[in-house]
């Protein structure tokens, strides 16, 4: 009987929902919140709109190779459909009922580029600000972030702008690993952030960071020692960052970490 509503911030929607749900718990307005997103936009008007924006890949002859973040030959994103939901819960409430705790939500932030309806800011100003605000809000040192589930949609401009922003903030961390879930499942639009949050939490739980497929010819700026390529990699994750950005200049970043009872204080 607590807060119950939907949010629409394009492809950043799920992260906005997760942030809003967490804030309701932090303010004592709820003990438990379901948050996430679902999207099923592969219909004529949905497809037509993105075609008109010239956002989609045209690799129709090789669809399995079409989603290729950070690759020289990328030419747009591949639409996907799906859903993801997280159950966020106040810690003492979860412990009292004996819940299995998969990860700890540390915090996050959102910003707006205030630049262009579909193009990212050329210097990544909004993305940089969003990540920095997320770290500050969560009280996390940038040195502790060693995994990023990137927005990385396979578009010409967006992939590199995000990567450059990540390198400016986290590039000195020798443990840093970055990957793109969208390389394998396409872009789930409003559901992307929630499904990628699940992927991020699964990486924390299992110690495996999933591959980024189709990066056959990476851009010269891309360090493949940082980007996880065709094979999954082992990583003891300290803090994980998940980014989601959307048309309209929407930026969102959320942070997760392994739940360790000794961290409670």
XYZ file of N, CA and C in Angstrom, residues 50-223:
522
model
N 12.529 4.779 -34.598
C 13.985 4.666 -34.492
C 14.654 4.654 -35.866
N 13.943 4.124 -36.878
C 14.475 4.201 -38.246
C 14.561 5.664 -38.679
N 13.511 6.429 -38.353
C 13.508 7.851 -38.707
C 14.646 8.602 -38.022
N 15.003 8.187 -36.820
C 16.133 8.800 -36.101
C 17.485 8.291 -36.601
N 17.457 7.312 -37.489
C 18.681 6.683 -38.011
C 19.527 6.094 -36.886
N 18.844 5.464 -35.938
C 19.530 4.922 -34.766
C 19.840 3.440 -34.885
N 19.156 2.735 -35.774
C 19.240 1.277 -35.810
C 20.323 0.769 -36.752
N 20.878 -0.399 -36.395
C 21.810 -1.073 -37.288
C 21.092 -1.493 -38.560
N 21.816 -1.453 -39.667
C 21.272 -1.911 -40.947
C 21.915 -3.221 -41.401
N 22.541 -3.924 -40.480
C 23.179 -5.201 -40.818
C 22.133 -6.318 -40.830
N 21.159 -6.183 -41.719
C 20.050 -7.137 -41.757
C 20.470 -8.502 -42.294
N 21.569 -8.563 -43.035
C 22.027 -9.840 -43.574
C 22.763 -10.676 -42.538
N 23.295 -10.009 -41.507
C 24.014 -10.730 -40.440
C 23.530 -10.229 -39.086
N 22.275 -10.509 -38.742
C 21.716 -9.941 -37.504
C 22.481 -10.358 -36.251
N 23.051 -11.572 -36.262
C 23.794 -12.031 -35.086
C 25.069 -11.226 -34.856
N 25.505 -10.483 -35.870
C 26.712 -9.668 -35.763
C 26.398 -8.168 -35.680
N 25.122 -7.816 -35.646
C 24.729 -6.412 -35.789
C 25.003 -5.583 -34.540
N 24.831 -6.171 -33.370
C 25.084 -5.438 -32.125
C 26.547 -5.630 -31.757
N 27.348 -4.576 -31.940
C 28.804 -4.705 -31.790
C 29.393 -3.455 -31.134
N 29.120 -3.260 -29.840
C 29.634 -2.079 -29.140
C 31.148 -1.937 -29.273
N 31.583 -0.695 -29.452
C 33.007 -0.325 -29.494
C 33.737 -0.856 -30.730
N 33.048 -1.553 -31.616
C 33.680 -2.060 -32.825
C 33.661 -0.991 -33.919
N 34.703 -0.941 -34.731
C 34.795 0.049 -35.808
C 33.595 -0.025 -36.745
N 33.062 -1.224 -36.956
C 31.991 -1.425 -37.934
C 30.587 -1.319 -37.355
N 30.440 -0.844 -36.142
C 29.104 -0.700 -35.573
C 28.343 0.390 -36.350
N 27.039 0.213 -36.479
C 26.274 1.201 -37.253
C 24.897 1.466 -36.645
N 24.751 1.195 -35.341
C 23.472 1.460 -34.684
C 23.072 0.298 -33.796
N 22.031 0.511 -33.011
C 21.644 -0.530 -32.061
C 20.627 -1.502 -32.658
N 20.465 -2.620 -31.974
C 19.489 -3.647 -32.340
C 18.408 -3.650 -31.274
N 17.163 -3.460 -31.680
C 16.078 -3.443 -30.696
C 15.849 -4.825 -30.109
N 15.638 -4.856 -28.811
C 15.276 -6.083 -28.123
C 14.032 -5.856 -27.290
N 13.520 -6.913 -26.719
C 12.358 -6.815 -25.826
C 12.641 -7.646 -24.575
N 12.072 -7.239 -23.457
C 12.278 -8.012 -22.248
C 11.863 -7.263 -21.007
N 12.204 -7.821 -19.865
C 11.824 -7.224 -18.584
C 12.794 -7.666 -17.504
N 12.927 -6.826 -16.516
C 13.733 -7.153 -15.347
C 13.165 -6.440 -14.133
N 13.154 -7.114 -12.992
C 12.617 -6.521 -11.764
C 13.537 -6.860 -10.594
N 13.845 -5.860 -9.785
C 14.584 -6.069 -8.548
C 13.647 -5.876 -7.364
N 13.856 -6.682 -6.325
C 13.168 -6.439 -5.061
C 14.166 -5.744 -4.139
N 13.906 -4.466 -3.872
C 14.737 -3.699 -2.946
C 14.103 -3.753 -1.563
N 14.932 -3.923 -0.546
C 14.377 -4.093 0.800
C 15.294 -3.451 1.836
N 14.666 -2.839 2.815
C 15.411 -2.271 3.942
C 16.114 -3.412 4.667
N 17.376 -3.188 5.031
C 18.233 -4.276 5.500
C 17.655 -5.030 6.692
N 17.262 -4.326 7.753
C 16.768 -5.012 8.946
C 15.498 -5.802 8.652
N 14.661 -5.258 7.773
C 13.434 -5.953 7.370
C 13.784 -7.260 6.661
N 14.802 -7.206 5.778
C 15.223 -8.401 5.047
C 15.814 -9.446 5.987
N 16.636 -9.010 6.925
C 17.265 -9.945 7.860
C 16.228 -10.597 8.777
N 15.239 -9.806 9.175
C 14.224 -10.320 10.104
C 13.437 -11.469 9.484
N 13.184 -11.384 8.191
C 12.402 -12.449 7.553
C 13.301 -13.522 6.922
N 14.619 -13.400 7.130
C 15.545 -14.408 6.627
C 15.713 -14.399 5.122
N 15.615 -13.228 4.516
C 15.722 -13.133 3.059
C 17.148 -13.420 2.597
N 17.273 -14.008 1.426
C 18.579 -14.147 0.786
C 18.948 -12.802 0.170
N 20.077 -12.248 0.585
C 20.512 -10.940 0.092
C 21.548 -11.166 -1.004
N 21.224 -10.765 -2.218
C 22.093 -11.019 -3.366
C 23.181 -9.956 -3.524
N 22.870 -8.727 -3.155
C 23.832 -7.636 -3.284
C 23.325 -6.455 -2.476
N 24.180 -5.478 -2.298
C 23.812 -4.245 -1.597
C 23.707 -3.110 -2.606
N 22.608 -2.388 -2.562
C 22.455 -1.194 -3.387
C 23.093 -0.031 -2.643
N 24.093 0.593 -3.274
C 24.841 1.650 -2.599
C 24.294 3.045 -2.867
N 23.698 3.247 -4.049
C 23.188 4.573 -4.397
C 23.325 4.820 -5.879
N 23.080 6.052 -6.272
C 23.172 6.400 -7.687
C 22.770 7.841 -7.918
N 22.668 8.186 -9.202
C 22.360 9.561 -9.543
C 21.783 9.633 -10.947
N 21.199 10.783 -11.268
C 20.714 11.045 -12.622
C 21.012 12.497 -12.985
N 21.261 12.727 -14.276
C 21.497 14.080 -14.775
C 20.866 14.195 -16.164
N 20.904 15.400 -16.697
C 20.465 15.631 -18.072
C 21.586 16.334 -18.841
N 21.823 15.909 -20.081
C 22.853 16.542 -20.907
C 22.510 17.997 -21.242
N 21.215 18.283 -21.402
C 20.784 19.622 -21.838
C 21.539 20.042 -23.097
N 21.624 19.087 -24.038
C 22.433 19.339 -25.234
C 21.660 19.075 -26.522
N 21.087 17.865 -26.697
C 20.450 17.478 -27.953
C 19.427 16.381 -27.664
N 18.421 16.284 -28.518
C 17.366 15.307 -28.262
C 17.880 13.863 -28.338
N 18.768 13.581 -29.295
C 19.234 12.199 -29.458
C 20.739 12.035 -29.352
N 21.529 13.068 -29.645
C 22.986 12.939 -29.629
C 23.543 13.186 -28.222
N 24.545 12.405 -27.809
C 25.187 12.668 -26.516
C 26.049 13.916 -26.584
N 26.297 14.519 -25.445
C 27.195 15.666 -25.390
C 28.568 15.231 -25.902
N 29.188 15.989 -26.830
C 30.448 15.550 -27.453
C 31.589 15.351 -26.470
N 31.541 15.998 -25.327
C 32.596 15.831 -24.321
C 32.131 14.975 -23.145
N 30.933 14.399 -23.284
C 30.431 13.517 -22.232
C 30.175 14.206 -20.913
N 29.854 15.511 -20.945
C 29.735 16.290 -19.709
C 28.654 15.743 -18.782
N 27.487 15.424 -19.333
C 26.391 14.929 -18.501
C 26.681 13.572 -17.902
N 27.345 12.719 -18.683
C 27.710 11.383 -18.196
C 28.731 11.488 -17.073
N 29.756 12.312 -17.272
C 30.766 12.518 -16.226
C 30.132 13.005 -14.932
N 29.260 13.996 -15.064
C 28.600 14.554 -13.888
C 27.750 13.501 -13.189
N 27.053 12.687 -13.976
C 26.181 11.663 -13.398
C 26.981 10.645 -12.595
N 28.076 10.158 -13.166
C 28.898 9.162 -12.468
C 29.523 9.758 -11.214
N 30.026 10.981 -11.325
C 30.644 11.631 -10.167
C 29.634 11.858 -9.052
N 28.415 12.279 -9.424
C 27.366 12.474 -8.421
C 26.958 11.147 -7.777
N 26.915 10.082 -8.572
C 26.565 8.764 -8.028
C 27.594 8.320 -6.997
N 28.872 8.496 -7.313
C 29.934 8.129 -6.370
C 29.823 8.939 -5.085
N 29.573 10.243 -5.229
C 29.469 11.114 -4.052
C 28.256 10.748 -3.214
N 27.130 10.500 -3.871
C 25.892 10.173 -3.146
C 26.035 8.864 -2.378
N 26.761 7.903 -2.984
C 26.918 6.592 -2.360
C 28.098 6.536 -1.396
N 28.920 7.580 -1.380
C 30.097 7.571 -0.521
C 31.137 6.553 -0.955
N 31.274 6.383 -2.270
C 32.189 5.381 -2.828
C 33.394 6.077 -3.454
N 34.586 5.576 -3.197
C 35.788 6.089 -3.835
C 35.887 5.517 -5.244
N 36.330 6.326 -6.186
C 36.423 5.835 -7.566
C 37.390 4.660 -7.676
N 38.381 4.602 -6.792
C 39.354 3.507 -6.828
C 38.723 2.151 -6.502
N 37.563 2.167 -5.846
C 36.917 0.919 -5.437
C 36.022 0.330 -6.518
N 35.725 1.099 -7.553
C 34.870 0.598 -8.644
C 35.754 -0.172 -9.623
N 35.556 -1.485 -9.701
C 36.385 -2.284 -10.616
C 35.573 -3.028 -11.669
N 34.262 -2.750 -11.737
C 33.438 -3.332 -12.807
C 32.380 -2.328 -13.243
N 32.237 -2.159 -14.563
C 31.200 -1.294 -15.125
C 30.413 -2.070 -16.169
N 29.106 -2.152 -15.954
C 28.206 -2.638 -16.994
C 27.771 -1.399 -17.770
N 28.361 -1.213 -18.936
C 28.203 0.032 -19.681
C 26.875 0.091 -20.431
N 26.458 1.308 -20.743
C 25.255 1.491 -21.557
C 25.508 0.949 -22.970
N 26.620 1.340 -23.580
C 27.192 0.761 -24.802
C 26.183 0.083 -25.725
N 25.517 0.879 -26.542
C 24.417 0.365 -27.369
C 24.824 -0.036 -28.773
N 26.059 0.255 -29.198
C 26.543 -0.006 -30.551
C 26.249 1.154 -31.505
N 26.104 2.353 -30.954
C 25.944 3.537 -31.805
C 27.298 4.214 -32.010
N 27.415 4.959 -33.092
C 28.695 5.572 -33.451
C 29.190 6.529 -32.370
N 28.337 7.438 -31.927
C 28.787 8.473 -30.994
C 28.765 8.003 -29.541
N 27.690 7.357 -29.146
C 27.475 7.064 -27.726
C 28.508 6.169 -27.099
N 28.924 5.124 -27.812
C 29.855 4.152 -27.234
C 31.166 4.803 -26.817
N 31.726 5.607 -27.710
C 33.023 6.216 -27.419
C 32.927 7.290 -26.352
N 31.842 8.077 -26.362
C 31.704 9.132 -25.351
C 31.622 8.518 -23.953
N 30.872 7.440 -23.809
C 30.786 6.786 -22.505
C 32.136 6.205 -22.111
N 32.804 5.529 -23.039
C 34.101 4.920 -22.726
C 35.108 5.979 -22.280
N 35.153 7.100 -22.986
C 36.084 8.167 -22.618
C 35.774 8.707 -21.221
N 34.483 8.845 -20.900
C 34.097 9.313 -19.566
C 34.538 8.312 -18.502
N 34.349 7.027 -18.778
C 34.763 5.998 -17.824
C 36.273 6.021 -17.605
N 37.023 6.234 -18.678
C 38.482 6.260 -18.554
C 38.941 7.490 -17.767
N 38.259 8.599 -17.952
C 38.637 9.801 -17.198
C 38.452 9.602 -15.700
N 37.457 8.837 -15.324
C 37.175 8.649 -13.895
C 37.891 7.429 -13.326
N 37.830 6.297 -14.047
C 38.308 5.030 -13.488
C 39.545 4.473 -14.189
N 40.066 5.172 -15.178
C 41.126 4.625 -16.024
C 42.401 4.239 -15.303
N 42.638 4.759 -14.111
C 43.859 4.437 -13.367
C 43.726 3.159 -12.538
N 42.541 2.546 -12.550
C 42.335 1.329 -11.761
C 42.792 0.115 -12.576
N 43.867 -0.559 -12.172
C 44.385 -1.683 -12.972
C 43.450 -2.891 -12.997
N 42.464 -2.946 -12.079
C 41.535 -4.076 -12.026
C 40.287 -3.850 -12.879
N 40.119 -2.653 -13.433
C 38.860 -2.286 -14.066
C 38.497 -3.200 -15.233
N 37.217 -3.658 -15.227
C 36.653 -4.408 -16.340
C 35.329 -3.750 -16.749
N 35.116 -3.670 -18.063
C 33.920 -3.039 -18.625
C 33.323 -3.993 -19.648
N 31.993 -4.143 -19.643
C 31.361 -4.966 -20.675
C 30.015 -4.381 -21.097
N 29.434 -4.990 -22.117
C 28.136 -4.550 -22.633
C 27.199 -5.743 -22.765
N 26.147 -5.742 -21.962
C 25.124 -6.787 -22.074
C 24.415 -6.696 -23.422
N 24.269 -5.480 -23.934
C 23.514 -5.274 -25.180
C 24.156 -5.957 -26.378
N 25.444 -6.283 -26.301
C 26.074 -6.985 -27.410
C 25.396 -8.332 -27.668
N 24.790 -8.912 -26.617
C 24.187 -10.248 -26.730
C 22.667 -10.234 -26.796
N 22.028 -9.253 -26.182
C 20.560 -9.263 -26.124
C 19.934 -8.066 -26.823
N 20.752 -7.194 -27.410
C 20.214 -5.999 -28.030
C 19.843 -4.957 -26.984
N 19.183 -3.916 -27.441
C 18.815 -2.793 -26.575
C 17.346 -2.929 -26.181
N 17.112 -3.163 -24.893
C 15.756 -3.383 -24.386
C 15.048 -2.086 -24.016
N 15.623 -0.953 -24.417
C 14.991 0.351 -24.224
C 14.667 0.585 -22.753
N 13.399 0.758 -22.405
C 13.044 1.050 -21.018
C 13.363 -0.064 -20.044
N 13.531 -1.284 -20.542
C 13.852 -2.425 -19.679
C 15.354 -2.661 -19.548
N 16.147 -1.959 -20.352
C 17.586 -2.255 -20.417
C 18.267 -2.150 -19.055
N 18.020 -1.069 -18.340
C 18.699 -0.852 -17.068
C 18.409 -1.930 -16.049
N 17.169 -2.410 -16.009
C 16.805 -3.433 -15.025
C 17.458 -4.767 -15.342
N 17.430 -5.159 -16.617
C 18.060 -6.423 -17.007
C 19.573 -6.337 -16.785
N 20.147 -5.167 -17.062
C 21.594 -5.001 -16.851
C 21.940 -4.912 -15.370
N 21.018 -4.424 -14.553
C 21.229 -4.471 -13.103
C 21.261 -5.918 -12.624
N 20.385 -6.749 -13.182
C 20.395 -8.178 -12.855
C 21.722 -8.807 -13.291
N 22.182 -8.470 -14.502
C 23.464 -8.994 -14.974
C 24.611 -8.552 -14.061
N 24.543 -7.312 -13.595
C 25.569 -6.781 -12.699
C 25.566 -7.538 -11.376
N 24.381 -7.758 -10.835
C 24.276 -8.489 -9.558
C 24.727 -9.938 -9.723
N 24.412 -10.538 -10.865
C 24.869 -11.912 -11.112
C 26.401 -11.975 -11.208
N 27.006 -10.937 -11.766
C 28.474 -10.889 -11.806
C 29.041 -10.815 -10.395
N 28.393 -10.018 -9.537
C 28.822 -9.922 -8.137
C 28.689 -11.276 -7.447
N 27.569 -11.953 -7.680
C 27.295 -13.234 -7.011
C 28.230 -14.338 -7.468
N 28.492 -14.404 -8.775
C 29.214 -15.550 -9.331
C 30.713 -15.326 -9.460
N 31.137 -14.047 -9.525
C 32.537 -13.759 -9.780
C 32.929 -13.883 -11.240
N 31.937 -13.987 -12.108
C 32.184 -14.038 -13.547
C 31.587 -12.799 -14.213
N 32.376 -12.146 -15.067
C 31.907 -10.998 -15.852
C 31.659 -11.487 -17.273
N 30.444 -11.302 -17.756
C 30.070 -11.915 -19.033
C 30.772 -11.260 -20.222
N 30.825 -11.956 -21.373
C 31.529 -11.435 -22.548
C 30.830 -10.229 -23.174
N 31.584 -9.519 -24.003
C 31.035 -8.564 -24.957
C 31.339 -9.148 -26.330
N 30.322 -9.608 -27.018
C 30.572 -10.286 -28.284
C 30.651 -9.274 -29.434
N 31.218 -9.721 -30.536
C 31.276 -8.973 -31.805
C 32.242 -7.790 -31.804
N 33.105 -7.681 -30.795
C 34.127 -6.619 -30.843
C 35.320 -7.186 -31.605
N 35.130 -7.368 -32.900
C 36.149 -8.005 -33.737
C 37.256 -7.035 -34.149
N 36.900 -5.763 -34.270
C 37.851 -4.742 -34.709
C 37.623 -3.490 -33.860
N 38.136 -3.486 -32.631
C 37.828 -2.376 -31.716
C 38.377 -1.039 -32.191
N 37.678 0.026 -31.820
C 38.174 1.371 -32.083
C 39.559 1.524 -31.443
N 40.399 2.369 -32.041
C 41.783 2.510 -31.559
C 41.853 3.017 -30.125
N 40.805 3.734 -29.676
C 40.804 4.261 -28.307
C 40.487 3.195 -27.263
N 39.985 2.043 -27.707
C 39.502 1.024 -26.781
C 40.634 0.095 -26.342
N 40.798 -0.046 -25.049
C 41.786 -0.958 -24.469
C 41.089 -2.283 -24.172
